[in-house]
Short mmCIF file of C-alpha atoms in Angstrom, two decimals:
data_model
loop_
_atom_site.label_atom_id
_atom_site.label_comp_id
_atom_site.label_asym_id
_atom_site.label_seq_id
_atom_site.Cartn_x
_atom_site.Cartn_y
_atom_site.Cartn_z
CA UNK A 1 -12.27 57.06 18.35
CA UNK A 2 -15.95 56.28 17.51
CA UNK A 3 -14.52 56.72 13.98
CA UNK A 4 -11.63 54.29 14.60
CA UNK A 5 -14.56 51.71 15.78
CA UNK A 6 -16.60 51.62 12.46
CA UNK A 7 -13.17 51.87 10.55
CA UNK A 8 -12.38 48.22 12.59
CA UNK A 9 -16.14 47.16 12.54
CA UNK A 10 -16.33 48.01 8.55
CA UNK A 11 -12.58 46.11 8.26
CA UNK A 12 -14.01 43.47 10.29
CA UNK A 13 -17.25 42.94 7.77
CA UNK A 14 -15.04 43.21 4.73
CA UNK A 15 -12.74 40.19 6.30
CA UNK A 16 -15.39 38.06 7.20
CA UNK A 17 -17.08 38.50 3.24
CA UNK A 18 -14.16 37.34 1.77
CA UNK A 19 -13.08 34.68 3.99
CA UNK A 20 -16.87 33.19 3.21
CA UNK A 21 -16.13 33.79 -0.59
CA UNK A 22 -12.72 31.84 -0.19
CA UNK A 23 -14.55 29.61 1.78
CA UNK A 24 -17.36 28.91 -0.91
CA UNK A 25 -14.52 28.63 -3.76
CA UNK A 26 -12.81 25.90 -2.01
CA UNK A 27 -16.10 24.49 -1.70
CA UNK A 28 -17.13 24.12 -5.36
CA UNK A 29 -13.97 23.14 -6.06
CA UNK A 30 -13.83 20.38 -3.72
CA UNK A 31 -17.07 19.54 -5.06
CA UNK A 32 -15.99 19.50 -8.78
CA UNK A 33 -12.95 16.93 -7.94
CA UNK A 34 -15.80 14.98 -5.81
CA UNK A 35 -18.04 14.21 -9.26
CA UNK A 36 -14.50 13.14 -10.72
CA UNK A 37 -14.04 10.35 -8.09
CA UNK A 38 -17.29 8.92 -8.57
CA UNK A 39 -17.21 5.62 -10.01
CA UNK A 40 -16.97 4.90 -13.91
CA UNK A 41 -19.30 1.89 -15.08
CA UNK A 42 -17.36 -1.44 -15.63
CA UNK A 43 -14.44 -0.12 -12.90
CA UNK A 44 -13.91 -2.27 -9.12
CA UNK A 45 -14.34 -0.38 -6.77
CA UNK A 46 -14.40 3.51 -6.05
CA UNK A 47 -11.73 4.28 -8.16
CA UNK A 48 -12.41 6.58 -11.33
CA UNK A 49 -11.78 6.28 -14.89
CA UNK A 50 -9.07 8.93 -15.01
CA UNK A 51 -7.25 7.70 -11.81
CA UNK A 52 -7.13 3.94 -13.63
CA UNK A 53 -5.77 6.10 -16.79
CA UNK A 54 -3.09 7.59 -14.70
CA UNK A 55 -2.18 4.37 -12.81
CA UNK A 56 -2.11 2.37 -16.84
CA UNK A 57 0.39 5.00 -16.96
CA UNK A 58 2.47 5.13 -14.21
CA UNK A 59 2.59 1.05 -14.84
CA UNK A 60 4.04 1.55 -18.22
CA UNK A 61 6.32 3.81 -16.72
CA UNK A 62 7.53 0.79 -14.25
CA UNK A 63 7.56 -1.99 -16.97
CA UNK A 64 10.12 -0.14 -18.97
CA UNK A 65 12.34 0.53 -16.19
CA UNK A 66 12.13 -2.97 -15.34
CA UNK A 67 14.68 -5.15 -16.00
CA UNK A 68 14.99 -9.18 -16.69
CA UNK A 69 17.80 -8.96 -14.41
CA UNK A 70 15.91 -6.68 -11.75
CA UNK A 71 12.96 -8.85 -11.77
CA UNK A 72 14.50 -11.97 -11.42
CA UNK A 73 16.24 -10.36 -8.32
CA UNK A 74 12.78 -9.28 -6.75
CA UNK A 75 11.72 -12.80 -6.88
CA UNK A 76 14.46 -14.70 -5.41
CA UNK A 77 15.31 -12.07 -2.91
CA UNK A 78 11.12 -13.00 -2.45
CA UNK A 79 11.47 -16.75 -1.77
CA UNK A 80 14.90 -16.33 -0.11
CA UNK A 81 13.54 -14.53 2.60
CA UNK A 82 10.33 -16.95 2.88
CA UNK A 83 12.30 -19.74 3.31
CA UNK A 84 14.95 -18.35 6.08
CA UNK A 85 11.68 -17.07 7.80
CA UNK A 86 10.36 -20.85 7.19
CA UNK A 87 13.15 -22.49 8.42
CA UNK A 88 13.26 -20.15 11.68
CA UNK A 89 9.52 -21.02 12.81
CA UNK A 90 10.29 -24.65 12.03
CA UNK A 91 13.04 -24.62 14.64
CA UNK A 92 10.78 -22.22 16.67
CA UNK A 93 7.69 -24.80 16.11
CA UNK A 94 9.99 -27.84 17.35
CA UNK A 95 10.39 -25.79 20.25
CA UNK A 96 7.21 -25.07 21.24
CA UNK A 97 5.47 -23.97 19.13
CA UNK A 98 4.42 -20.62 21.13
CA UNK A 99 2.73 -17.47 19.95
CA UNK A 100 5.11 -14.79 21.55
CA UNK A 101 7.78 -17.05 19.04
CA UNK A 102 6.35 -15.91 15.96
CA UNK A 103 5.93 -12.81 17.51
CA UNK A 104 9.89 -12.35 17.76
CA UNK A 105 11.18 -14.21 14.76
CA UNK A 106 8.71 -11.85 12.97
CA UNK A 107 7.04 -9.08 13.87
CA UNK A 108 9.53 -7.25 16.32
CA UNK A 109 12.86 -8.97 14.36
CA UNK A 110 14.70 -7.16 11.29
CA UNK A 111 13.97 -10.41 9.25
CA UNK A 112 10.57 -9.48 9.17
CA UNK A 113 11.19 -6.07 8.02
CA UNK A 114 13.15 -7.34 5.51
CA UNK A 115 10.20 -9.77 4.68
CA UNK A 116 8.41 -7.21 4.10
CA UNK A 117 10.10 -4.75 2.19
CA UNK A 118 10.49 -7.90 -0.33
CA UNK A 119 7.48 -8.98 -0.41
CA UNK A 120 6.34 -5.76 -1.44
CA UNK A 121 8.30 -5.50 -4.25
CA UNK A 122 7.10 -8.62 -5.32
CA UNK A 123 3.28 -7.99 -5.31
CA UNK A 124 4.36 -3.62 -6.75
CA UNK A 125 6.09 -5.83 -9.56
CA UNK A 126 2.64 -8.32 -9.78
CA UNK A 127 0.54 -4.90 -9.63
CA UNK A 128 2.55 -3.38 -12.62
CA UNK A 129 1.99 -6.83 -14.71
CA UNK A 130 -1.18 -7.99 -13.82
CA UNK A 131 -3.64 -7.98 -16.38
CA UNK A 132 -7.03 -7.38 -15.10
CA UNK A 133 -7.79 -4.32 -12.63
CA UNK A 134 -8.93 -7.16 -10.29
CA UNK A 135 -5.39 -8.21 -10.38
CA UNK A 136 -3.66 -5.13 -9.77
CA UNK A 137 -5.88 -4.13 -6.97
CA UNK A 138 -5.33 -7.74 -5.12
CA UNK A 139 -1.68 -7.03 -5.31
CA UNK A 140 -1.38 -3.38 -4.45
CA UNK A 141 -3.95 -4.22 -1.35
CA UNK A 142 -1.53 -7.15 -0.34
CA UNK A 143 0.90 -4.04 0.63
CA UNK A 144 -0.78 -2.47 2.69
CA UNK A 145 -0.73 -1.23 5.65
CA UNK A 146 2.15 0.96 4.52
CA UNK A 147 4.48 0.07 7.57
CA UNK A 148 6.16 -2.88 8.20
CA UNK A 149 5.13 -3.20 11.44
CA UNK A 150 1.67 -3.26 10.58
CA UNK A 151 1.93 -5.49 7.73
CA UNK A 152 3.58 -7.71 9.90
CA UNK A 153 0.95 -7.83 12.33
CA UNK A 154 -1.72 -8.14 9.99
CA UNK A 155 -0.51 -11.36 8.65
CA UNK A 156 1.43 -12.59 11.66
CA UNK A 157 -0.01 -11.65 14.98
CA UNK A 158 -1.13 -14.02 17.11
CA UNK A 159 -0.21 -16.89 15.10
CA UNK A 160 1.68 -20.07 16.46
CA UNK A 161 4.66 -20.90 14.24
CA UNK A 162 2.42 -23.48 12.37
CA UNK A 163 -0.19 -20.52 11.30
CA UNK A 164 3.09 -18.56 10.46
CA UNK A 165 4.60 -21.31 8.16
CA UNK A 166 0.72 -21.40 6.25
CA UNK A 167 0.64 -17.80 5.78
CA UNK A 168 4.69 -18.12 4.35
CA UNK A 169 3.17 -21.07 1.90
CA UNK A 170 0.30 -18.38 0.42
CA UNK A 171 3.37 -15.86 -0.01
CA UNK A 172 5.20 -18.46 -1.81
CA UNK A 173 2.22 -19.30 -4.21
CA UNK A 174 1.66 -15.73 -4.91
CA UNK A 175 5.54 -15.50 -5.84
CA UNK A 176 5.18 -18.19 -8.21
CA UNK A 177 1.95 -17.14 -9.50
CA UNK A 178 3.27 -13.27 -10.05
CA UNK A 179 6.48 -14.80 -11.92
CA UNK A 180 4.17 -16.55 -14.14
CA UNK A 181 2.49 -13.40 -14.95
CA UNK A 182 5.43 -11.41 -15.30
CA UNK A 183 7.40 -13.74 -17.80
CA UNK A 184 4.31 -14.03 -20.09
#
């Protein structure tokens, strides 16, 4: 019985040492990864040079897969859904201009979900074709948060139909600007 306790104690000691070495190894790997994520000079935000190179490569691959017809559809969809939403909000504005109307017409509807998806595609195309990292980051930020419900709440929650129409005008302006960037 005494030998059995000694054996268990020795085995526990070995397990503790092994786990400590594994944790130490993981910690060293983590520190190594953190040091490579440090911001490179001349780049915006906390994005490292290797991350930028990977994103540039991914953007280059995406550009080769976009066809002019695909890009036209992206911009037509975005414009079409913005206009549909504007028509609904204009009717709501005439009917009373209440905040609850925006919630039911945009945030809590499938039309709002579709609006989010088409604008997300449009902003992704803008990020792919943008020439500066600042523009790329700006367009990618417009896709966040990564949920239609949260995105719609971010831009339309507590808005009256009139305020929501102004937001849609900004999105329509982005469609025009990004279309010009893509068509260069």
